[in-house]
Coordinates of C-alpha atoms in Angstrom, one line a residue:
M80 CA 27.6 -2.6 -20.6
S81 CA 27.4 -5.8 -22.6
Q82 CA 27.1 -6.5 -26.0
K83 CA 25.3 -9.7 -27.1
S84 CA 25.7 -11.9 -30.0
P85 CA 22.4 -12.0 -32.4
Q86 CA 20.5 -15.3 -32.6
T87 CA 19.2 -16.6 -35.4
S88 CA 18.1 -20.2 -34.7
P89 CA 15.1 -21.5 -33.8
K90 CA 13.1 -22.0 -31.4
P91 CA 15.6 -24.1 -29.1
L92 CA 13.7 -26.7 -26.6
V93 CA 16.9 -25.9 -24.2
S94 CA 18.5 -22.9 -23.1
V95 CA 22.1 -23.4 -21.3
F96 CA 23.2 -20.7 -19.0
C97 CA 26.7 -20.7 -19.0
M98 CA 29.0 -17.7 -17.0
T99 CA 32.8 -17.9 -16.8
Y100 CA 35.2 -15.0 -16.0
N101 CA 38.5 -15.9 -16.1
Q102 CA 38.0 -19.7 -17.2
E103 CA 40.4 -18.9 -20.5
A104 CA 42.0 -22.7 -19.2
T105 CA 38.8 -24.2 -18.9
I106 CA 35.7 -22.4 -20.6
A107 CA 36.3 -24.3 -24.0
Q108 CA 35.9 -28.1 -21.9
A109 CA 32.4 -26.7 -20.6
I110 CA 31.5 -26.0 -24.7
E111 CA 32.8 -29.2 -26.1
G112 CA 30.6 -30.7 -22.9
V113 CA 26.9 -28.8 -24.8
L114 CA 28.3 -28.9 -28.0
A115 CA 28.3 -33.5 -27.4
Q116 CA 25.0 -33.6 -26.7
K117 CA 22.9 -36.0 -28.9
T118 CA 19.4 -35.3 -28.9
D119 CA 16.3 -35.6 -30.2
F120 CA 15.8 -31.6 -29.1
S121 CA 17.0 -28.0 -30.2
V122 CA 19.9 -26.8 -27.5
E123 CA 20.6 -23.4 -26.9
L124 CA 24.1 -22.4 -25.0
I125 CA 24.5 -18.3 -23.7
V126 CA 27.5 -17.8 -22.2
H127 CA 28.0 -14.7 -20.2
D128 CA 31.5 -12.8 -19.9
D129 CA 31.7 -11.9 -16.8
A130 CA 34.5 -9.2 -18.4
S131 CA 37.5 -11.8 -18.2
T132 CA 41.0 -10.5 -17.7
D133 CA 42.0 -13.0 -19.6
G134 CA 42.1 -15.5 -22.9
T135 CA 38.1 -16.3 -21.7
A136 CA 36.6 -14.4 -23.8
A137 CA 38.4 -15.2 -27.0
V138 CA 37.6 -18.3 -26.9
V139 CA 34.4 -17.5 -26.9
R140 CA 33.7 -15.6 -29.0
D141 CA 35.7 -18.1 -31.7
Y142 CA 33.2 -21.2 -30.5
I143 CA 30.0 -18.3 -31.5
A144 CA 31.9 -17.8 -34.5
R145 CA 32.3 -21.8 -35.5
F146 CA 28.6 -22.4 -34.0
P147 CA 26.4 -19.7 -35.2
Q148 CA 23.4 -21.2 -34.5
R149 CA 23.7 -22.9 -31.6
I150 CA 26.3 -20.3 -29.6
H151 CA 25.1 -17.0 -28.3
G152 CA 27.0 -14.9 -25.7
I153 CA 26.8 -12.5 -23.8
F154 CA 30.1 -10.0 -23.0
Q155 CA 30.6 -7.6 -20.5
T156 CA 33.1 -4.7 -20.5
E157 CA 32.4 -4.6 -16.1
N158 CA 32.3 -7.2 -14.0
Q159 CA 29.1 -7.8 -12.6
Y160 CA 29.3 -11.2 -10.0
H161 CA 28.4 -8.6 -6.6
K162 CA 26.5 -5.8 -8.4
A163 CA 23.6 -8.1 -9.9
N164 CA 21.9 -10.4 -10.2
L165 CA 23.2 -12.4 -13.5
W166 CA 21.4 -15.0 -14.3
R167 CA 17.6 -12.5 -13.8
Q168 CA 19.4 -9.5 -15.2
F169 CA 21.6 -10.8 -18.1
L170 CA 20.6 -15.1 -19.5
L171 CA 17.1 -14.9 -18.5
P172 CA 16.2 -12.5 -20.5
A173 CA 18.7 -13.1 -23.4
S174 CA 17.0 -17.5 -23.3
R175 CA 14.3 -18.9 -25.6
G176 CA 13.9 -22.0 -24.8
D177 CA 11.2 -24.5 -21.9
F178 CA 14.2 -25.9 -19.8
I179 CA 17.3 -23.9 -18.0
A180 CA 20.4 -26.0 -17.5
V181 CA 22.6 -25.1 -16.0
C182 CA 27.4 -25.8 -16.5
E183 CA 29.4 -23.0 -15.6
G184 CA 32.5 -22.5 -16.8
D185 CA 35.2 -24.4 -14.6
D186 CA 32.5 -27.1 -15.4
F187 CA 32.1 -29.8 -18.1
W188 CA 29.2 -32.4 -18.8
T189 CA 30.6 -35.7 -19.6
D190 CA 27.6 -38.1 -20.9
P191 CA 26.2 -37.4 -24.3
E192 CA 22.7 -38.5 -23.1
K193 CA 22.6 -35.8 -20.0
L194 CA 20.1 -33.5 -21.6
Q195 CA 18.0 -36.4 -23.4
R196 CA 17.8 -38.5 -20.3
Q197 CA 16.6 -34.8 -18.5
V198 CA 13.9 -34.0 -21.4
D199 CA 12.6 -36.6 -21.4
Y200 CA 12.0 -37.9 -17.7
M201 CA 10.4 -34.1 -17.2
R202 CA 8.2 -34.1 -20.1
A203 CA 6.5 -37.5 -19.3
H204 CA 6.8 -36.2 -16.0
P205 CA 4.6 -32.3 -16.6
E206 CA 4.6 -32.5 -11.9
C207 CA 8.9 -32.4 -12.0
S208 CA 9.4 -29.1 -12.1
M209 CA 13.8 -29.6 -11.8
C210 CA 16.3 -32.6 -12.3
F211 CA 19.7 -33.3 -11.0
H212 CA 22.5 -36.1 -11.0
A213 CA 25.1 -37.9 -9.5
V214 CA 28.6 -35.8 -10.7
E215 CA 32.6 -36.0 -10.6
Q216 CA 33.8 -33.7 -8.7
L217 CA 37.6 -32.4 -9.3
G218 CA 39.3 -31.1 -7.0
V219 CA 42.5 -29.0 -7.4
D220 CA 44.9 -31.5 -6.9
G221 CA 43.7 -33.8 -9.6
A222 CA 41.8 -36.4 -7.4
T223 CA 38.1 -37.4 -8.3
M224 CA 35.5 -38.5 -6.6
T225 CA 32.1 -39.2 -7.5
Y226 CA 29.4 -37.8 -5.7
R227 CA 26.2 -39.1 -5.3
P228 CA 23.2 -37.4 -3.2
L229 CA 21.2 -39.9 -3.1
K230 CA 21.8 -44.7 -2.6
E231 CA 19.4 -44.9 -6.2
S232 CA 16.5 -42.5 -8.6
G233 CA 13.8 -40.7 -7.2
T234 CA 11.6 -38.7 -6.1
V235 CA 13.2 -36.2 -3.9
A236 CA 11.5 -34.4 -0.7
A237 CA 11.1 -31.0 -0.6
S238 CA 12.9 -31.2 3.5
T239 CA 16.1 -32.4 1.9
L240 CA 16.8 -29.9 -0.3
V241 CA 15.9 -27.5 1.9
R242 CA 18.2 -28.3 5.2
R243 CA 20.6 -30.2 3.0
G244 CA 21.8 -26.7 1.3
G245 CA 22.9 -25.9 -1.9
M246 CA 25.6 -28.1 -2.6
F247 CA 23.4 -31.7 -1.9
C248 CA 22.6 -30.4 -6.1
P249 CA 25.7 -30.4 -7.8
T250 CA 25.1 -27.0 -9.9
V251 CA 26.6 -28.7 -13.2
S252 CA 23.2 -31.3 -12.9
L253 CA 20.5 -29.1 -12.4
L254 CA 17.9 -28.2 -15.3
F255 CA 14.4 -26.6 -14.8
R256 CA 12.0 -26.1 -16.5
R257 CA 11.3 -22.3 -17.2
G258 CA 8.3 -21.4 -14.8
V259 CA 11.2 -21.7 -12.4
M260 CA 13.4 -19.5 -14.0
A261 CA 11.2 -16.9 -14.5
S262 CA 9.3 -16.5 -10.8
W263 CA 11.8 -14.1 -8.7
P264 CA 10.1 -14.3 -5.4
E265 CA 11.4 -11.1 -3.3
F266 CA 13.3 -13.9 -0.6
R267 CA 15.4 -15.5 -4.1
V268 CA 16.2 -11.6 -5.5
N269 CA 17.9 -11.0 -2.4
A270 CA 20.1 -13.6 -2.0
D271 CA 23.0 -14.0 -3.5
V272 CA 24.1 -17.0 -4.7
Y273 CA 21.8 -18.3 -7.7
D274 CA 20.9 -21.9 -7.2
Y275 CA 19.9 -23.2 -4.0
P276 CA 17.6 -20.8 -4.0
A277 CA 16.3 -21.2 -7.5
Q278 CA 16.3 -24.6 -5.7
V279 CA 14.3 -24.9 -3.3
L280 CA 11.8 -22.0 -5.4
A281 CA 11.8 -25.5 -8.1
A282 CA 10.6 -28.1 -3.9
T283 CA 7.6 -25.4 -3.6
M284 CA 6.5 -25.1 -8.0
G285 CA 6.1 -28.6 -8.4
T286 CA 8.3 -32.3 -7.6
V287 CA 12.3 -33.0 -7.8
Q288 CA 13.9 -35.7 -9.4
Y289 CA 17.1 -37.5 -9.0
I290 CA 19.0 -39.8 -12.0
D291 CA 21.4 -41.5 -10.2
R292 CA 23.9 -41.8 -12.7
V293 CA 27.5 -39.7 -13.4
M294 CA 26.9 -37.4 -16.6
A295 CA 28.9 -34.3 -15.6
T296 CA 32.6 -33.9 -14.1
Y297 CA 32.0 -30.1 -11.1
R298 CA 35.6 -28.6 -10.5
F299 CA 35.7 -27.1 -6.7
A300 CA 37.2 -24.2 -5.8
S301 CA 38.6 -24.0 -10.1
A302 CA 40.2 -20.4 -10.7
G303 CA 37.1 -18.1 -11.7
S304 CA 34.7 -19.9 -10.0
W305 CA 31.9 -19.3 -7.3
T306 CA 34.1 -20.4 -4.3
Q307 CA 37.3 -19.1 -4.9
Q308 CA 34.6 -15.5 -5.4
R309 CA 33.6 -15.9 -2.5
A310 CA 36.5 -15.6 -0.9
R311 CA 36.4 -12.3 -1.6
V312 CA 33.5 -11.3 0.2
T313 CA 33.7 -12.9 4.7
D314 CA 32.0 -16.0 5.4
V315 CA 29.7 -14.2 7.5
A316 CA 28.7 -12.3 4.8
H317 CA 27.6 -14.3 2.8
V318 CA 26.4 -16.7 6.1
D319 CA 24.1 -13.9 6.9
N320 CA 22.7 -12.8 3.8
E321 CA 22.1 -16.7 3.7
T322 CA 20.5 -16.8 7.0
R323 CA 18.3 -13.8 6.2
W324 CA 16.5 -15.0 2.3
L325 CA 16.2 -18.3 4.2
Q326 CA 13.6 -16.1 6.6
Q327 CA 11.7 -15.0 3.5
F328 CA 11.2 -18.0 2.4
D329 CA 10.2 -19.3 5.7
A330 CA 7.7 -16.7 5.2
Y331 CA 6.7 -17.1 1.8
T332 CA 6.5 -20.4 2.0
D333 CA 4.1 -20.3 4.8
G334 CA 6.6 -21.8 7.7
R335 CA 5.8 -25.0 5.4
F336 CA 9.4 -26.2 5.8
R337 CA 10.3 -24.5 9.7
Q338 CA 11.6 -27.5 11.3
D339 CA 14.3 -27.7 7.8
V340 CA 15.1 -24.5 7.3
T341 CA 15.9 -23.3 11.2
F342 CA 18.7 -26.8 10.7
H343 CA 20.1 -25.2 7.7
M344 CA 21.0 -22.3 9.7
A345 CA 21.8 -23.8 12.8
H346 CA 23.9 -26.2 10.9
L347 CA 24.7 -23.4 8.5
W348 CA 26.6 -20.6 11.6
L349 CA 27.6 -24.2 13.1
S350 CA 30.3 -24.7 10.2
E351 CA 31.1 -20.6 10.2
Y352 CA 31.6 -21.0 14.2
R353 CA 34.1 -23.9 13.9
K354 CA 35.6 -22.2 10.9
T355 CA 36.7 -19.1 13.3
H356 CA 35.3 -20.2 17.1
D357 CA 33.9 -16.5 16.8
K358 CA 31.3 -16.2 19.9
A359 CA 28.5 -14.7 18.2
A360 CA 28.8 -17.3 15.3
K361 CA 28.1 -19.5 18.3
T362 CA 25.5 -17.7 20.0
A363 CA 23.7 -17.5 16.6
A364 CA 23.5 -21.3 16.4
K365 CA 22.9 -21.9 20.0
G366 CA 20.0 -20.3 19.2
Y367 CA 19.1 -22.4 16.0
I368 CA 19.4 -25.5 18.2
R369 CA 17.7 -24.2 20.9
Q370 CA 14.3 -23.8 18.1
L371 CA 14.6 -27.6 17.1
F372 CA 13.3 -30.7 18.7
G373 CA 13.6 -34.3 18.2
K374 CA 16.6 -36.0 16.5
D375 CA 17.7 -33.0 14.7
K376 CA 18.6 -30.8 18.3
W377 CA 20.5 -34.2 19.7
V378 CA 22.5 -34.0 15.8
M379 CA 23.1 -30.1 16.6
R380 CA 23.6 -30.6 20.1
C381 CA 26.3 -33.0 19.3
L382 CA 28.3 -31.3 16.4
L383 CA 28.4 -28.0 18.7
A384 CA 30.5 -30.6 21.7
V385 CA 32.4 -32.0 18.2
I386 CA 33.8 -28.4 18.0
W387 CA 33.9 -27.4 21.5
V388 CA 36.3 -30.8 22.0
C389 CA 38.1 -31.4 19.8
G390 CA 39.3 -27.7 18.5
R391 CA 41.6 -27.8 15.3
H392 CA 41.1 -31.3 15.0
A393 CA 36.9 -30.8 15.0
D394 CA 37.2 -30.1 11.2
R395 CA 37.8 -33.7 10.8
V396 CA 35.8 -35.4 12.8
W397 CA 32.6 -33.0 11.3
Q398 CA 33.2 -34.6 8.7
L399 CA 33.0 -38.7 9.6
L400 CA 29.9 -37.5 12.2
K401 CA 27.9 -36.1 9.4
K402 CA 28.0 -38.6 6.9
G403 CA 26.0 -40.4 9.5
M404 CA 24.2 -37.8 10.8
F405 CA 23.1 -36.7 7.8
K406 CA 21.9 -39.5 6.0

């Protein structure tokens, strides 16, 4: 099923997970960003190649040959993306670090002090279970924009992470304690994505810290990325899956974040309705909106009205409203 390169280096403090598939053009930049890190601790990079059909695996093998103490590889002979949980089944068992960072094969780190800054904070704050930071977003057209989820560094409320969804914390910026990665409650096992369930789990296991410093670049919808691969599965299937595991998360946390979970599910189904104008999506969204109260209900009713009134122009108005309403 898979082939692994041997690990002979001393135990690292940080393990970096890099998942890649058909990213021959970008994988070297992802690896170089990790190798460029200046730290007072040991770092290992584990690259999981999911049976790429281009030259990605060859690039990874070349780096392993040059840096055998720092880079280890897992090479699948059959694509595992829709068959297995790659973090749980392959990357975590191969890792040895007390902290886990993530840099997928189409993204890259731009600040050589990224890991040192994040680890310094988490070592000084043992209550912190996850740390993330600002990034640059790079579109397929080459345009860039800075993404800052908050105006300044600080602790992020668990409720904010739940209601804002997986895009709130850029995956390329994440650093977890190993305990978060090693914990697999039912809701996380059943999720078809990796990052958002790990984020909300981290928020239940400790504090979450945001660093307002751009230290990485996230490529949006690039070749081989999750966004592109998701096109193989209908959006409805993904929204159904996210709804189910969020309901399991709600049960797991004894309803502590129920309003935030409901708000996010209403937003998920409204987003689907905006794209498809499917009646079932509209019915689902309205059902979750009815469970909300206060400002949350008003916000979602406004977004539903925007979709109904604006039709094909709804997306532009939607984005403008969200900028103000989701602060």
